[in-house]
Coordinates of N, CA and C in Angstrom, one line a residue:
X718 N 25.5 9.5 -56.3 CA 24.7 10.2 -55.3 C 24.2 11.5 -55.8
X719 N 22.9 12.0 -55.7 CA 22.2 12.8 -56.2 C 22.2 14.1 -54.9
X720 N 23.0 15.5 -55.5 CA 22.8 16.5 -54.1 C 21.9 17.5 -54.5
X721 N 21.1 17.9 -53.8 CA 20.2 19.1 -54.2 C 21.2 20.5 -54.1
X722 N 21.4 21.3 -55.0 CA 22.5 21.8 -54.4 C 22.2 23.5 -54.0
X723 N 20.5 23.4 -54.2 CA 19.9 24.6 -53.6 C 19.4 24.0 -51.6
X724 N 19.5 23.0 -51.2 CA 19.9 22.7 -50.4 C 21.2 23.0 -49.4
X725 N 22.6 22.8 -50.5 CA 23.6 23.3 -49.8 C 24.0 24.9 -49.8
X726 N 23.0 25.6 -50.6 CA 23.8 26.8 -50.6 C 23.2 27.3 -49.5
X727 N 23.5 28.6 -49.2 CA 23.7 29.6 -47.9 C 22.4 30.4 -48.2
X728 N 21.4 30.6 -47.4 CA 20.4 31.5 -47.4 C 20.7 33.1 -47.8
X729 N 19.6 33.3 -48.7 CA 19.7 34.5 -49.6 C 19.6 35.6 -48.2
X730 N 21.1 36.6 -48.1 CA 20.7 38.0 -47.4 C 19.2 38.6 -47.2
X731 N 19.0 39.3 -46.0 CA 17.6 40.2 -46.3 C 18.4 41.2 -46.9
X732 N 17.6 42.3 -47.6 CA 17.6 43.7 -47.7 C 17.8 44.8 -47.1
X733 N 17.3 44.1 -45.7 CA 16.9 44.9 -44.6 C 18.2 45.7 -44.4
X734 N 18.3 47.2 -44.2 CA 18.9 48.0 -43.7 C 18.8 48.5 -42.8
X735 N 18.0 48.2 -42.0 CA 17.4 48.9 -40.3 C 16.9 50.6 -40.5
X736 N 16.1 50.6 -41.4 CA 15.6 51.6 -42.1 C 14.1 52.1 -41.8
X737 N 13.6 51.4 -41.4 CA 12.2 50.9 -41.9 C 11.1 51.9 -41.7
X738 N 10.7 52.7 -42.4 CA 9.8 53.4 -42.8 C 8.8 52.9 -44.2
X739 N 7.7 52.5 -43.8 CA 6.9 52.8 -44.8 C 6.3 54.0 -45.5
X740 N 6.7 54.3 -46.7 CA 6.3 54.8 -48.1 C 4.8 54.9 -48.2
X741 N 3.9 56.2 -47.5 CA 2.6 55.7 -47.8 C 1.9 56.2 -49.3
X742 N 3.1 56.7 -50.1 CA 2.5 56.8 -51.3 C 3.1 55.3 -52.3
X743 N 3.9 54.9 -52.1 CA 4.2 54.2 -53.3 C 4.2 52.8 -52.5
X744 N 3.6 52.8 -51.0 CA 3.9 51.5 -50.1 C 5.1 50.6 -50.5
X745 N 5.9 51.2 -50.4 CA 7.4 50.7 -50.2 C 7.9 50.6 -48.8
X746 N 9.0 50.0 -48.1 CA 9.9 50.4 -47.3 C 10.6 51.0 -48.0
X747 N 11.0 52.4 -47.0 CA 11.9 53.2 -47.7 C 13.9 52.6 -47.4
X748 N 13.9 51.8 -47.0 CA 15.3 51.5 -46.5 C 15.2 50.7 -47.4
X749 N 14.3 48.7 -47.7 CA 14.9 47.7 -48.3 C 14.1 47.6 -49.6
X750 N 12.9 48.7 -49.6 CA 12.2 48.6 -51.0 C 11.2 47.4 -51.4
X751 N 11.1 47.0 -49.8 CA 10.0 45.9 -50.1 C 8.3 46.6 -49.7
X752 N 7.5 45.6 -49.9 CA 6.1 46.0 -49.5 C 6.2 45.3 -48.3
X753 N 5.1 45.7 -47.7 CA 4.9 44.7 -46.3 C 4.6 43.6 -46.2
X754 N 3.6 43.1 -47.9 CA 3.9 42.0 -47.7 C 5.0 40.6 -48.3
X755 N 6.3 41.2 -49.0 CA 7.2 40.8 -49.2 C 8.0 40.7 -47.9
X756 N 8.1 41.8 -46.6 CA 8.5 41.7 -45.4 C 7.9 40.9 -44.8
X757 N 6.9 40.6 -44.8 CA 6.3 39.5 -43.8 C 6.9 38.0 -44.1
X758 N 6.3 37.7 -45.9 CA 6.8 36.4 -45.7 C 7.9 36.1 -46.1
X759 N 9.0 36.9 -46.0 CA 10.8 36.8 -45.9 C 11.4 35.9 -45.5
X760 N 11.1 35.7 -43.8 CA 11.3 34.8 -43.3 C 11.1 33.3 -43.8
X761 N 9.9 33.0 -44.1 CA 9.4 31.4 -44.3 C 9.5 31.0 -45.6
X762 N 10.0 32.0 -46.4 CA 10.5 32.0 -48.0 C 11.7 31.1 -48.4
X763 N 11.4 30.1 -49.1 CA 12.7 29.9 -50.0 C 13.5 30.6 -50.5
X764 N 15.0 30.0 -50.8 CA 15.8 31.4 -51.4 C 15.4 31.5 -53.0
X765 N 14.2 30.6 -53.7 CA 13.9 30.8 -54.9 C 12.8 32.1 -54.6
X766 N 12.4 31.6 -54.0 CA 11.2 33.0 -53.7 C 12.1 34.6 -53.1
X767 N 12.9 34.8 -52.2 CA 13.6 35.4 -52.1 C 14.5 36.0 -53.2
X768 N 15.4 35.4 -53.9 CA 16.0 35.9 -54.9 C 14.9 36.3 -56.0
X769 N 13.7 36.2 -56.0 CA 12.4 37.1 -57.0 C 12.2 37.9 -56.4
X770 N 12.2 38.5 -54.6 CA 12.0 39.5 -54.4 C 12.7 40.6 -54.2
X771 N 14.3 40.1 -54.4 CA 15.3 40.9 -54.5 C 15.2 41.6 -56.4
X772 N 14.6 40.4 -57.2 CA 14.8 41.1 -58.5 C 13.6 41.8 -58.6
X773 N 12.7 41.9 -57.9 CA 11.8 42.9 -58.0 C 12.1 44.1 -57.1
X774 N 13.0 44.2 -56.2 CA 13.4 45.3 -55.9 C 14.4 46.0 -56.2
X775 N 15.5 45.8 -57.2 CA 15.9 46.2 -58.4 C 15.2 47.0 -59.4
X776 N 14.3 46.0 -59.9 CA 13.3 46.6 -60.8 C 12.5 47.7 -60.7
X777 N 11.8 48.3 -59.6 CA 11.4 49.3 -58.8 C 12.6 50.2 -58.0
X778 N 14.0 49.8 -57.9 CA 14.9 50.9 -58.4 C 15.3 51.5 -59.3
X779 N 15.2 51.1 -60.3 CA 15.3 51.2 -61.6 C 13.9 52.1 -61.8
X780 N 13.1 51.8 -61.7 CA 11.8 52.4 -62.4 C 11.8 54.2 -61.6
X781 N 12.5 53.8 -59.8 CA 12.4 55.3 -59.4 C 13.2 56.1 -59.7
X782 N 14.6 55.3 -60.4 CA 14.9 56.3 -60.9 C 14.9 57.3 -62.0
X783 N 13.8 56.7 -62.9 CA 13.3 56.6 -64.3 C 12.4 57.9 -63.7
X784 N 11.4 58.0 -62.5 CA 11.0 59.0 -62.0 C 9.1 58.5 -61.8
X785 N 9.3 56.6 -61.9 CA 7.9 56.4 -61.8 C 7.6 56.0 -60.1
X786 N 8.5 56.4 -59.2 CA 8.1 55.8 -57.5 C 8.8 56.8 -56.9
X787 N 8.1 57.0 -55.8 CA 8.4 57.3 -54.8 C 7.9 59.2 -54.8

């Protein structure tokens, strides 16, 4: 028997910190570090698509710390 086994795992966390301020210079949320429209389609996202927008919001922590956002 063949299991998909991104089927059985457990849906990727949001980000979401109950934060939510948009960033109108670097259009970020300033709480989960997403754009608006990574917030929008969150919901209806796979957790493959999900887990890319969590590594892109790393990567843009990383960069503001470097001193290129926000």
């Amino acid at each position: 028997m063949i299991v998909n086994k991104s089927a059985t795992l457990p849906d990727v966390a949001s980000p979401c910190i109950n934060i939510c301020k948009m960033n109108e210079r670097s259009g970020l949320c300033e709480g989960c570090w997403r754009t608006l429209d990574e917030i929008i389609v969150w919901g209806k996202s796979d957790n493959a698509n999900k887990r890319a927008i969590l590594q892109q919001i790393e990567l843009r922590k990383h960069a503001q710390f470097d001193g290129d956002l926000h």
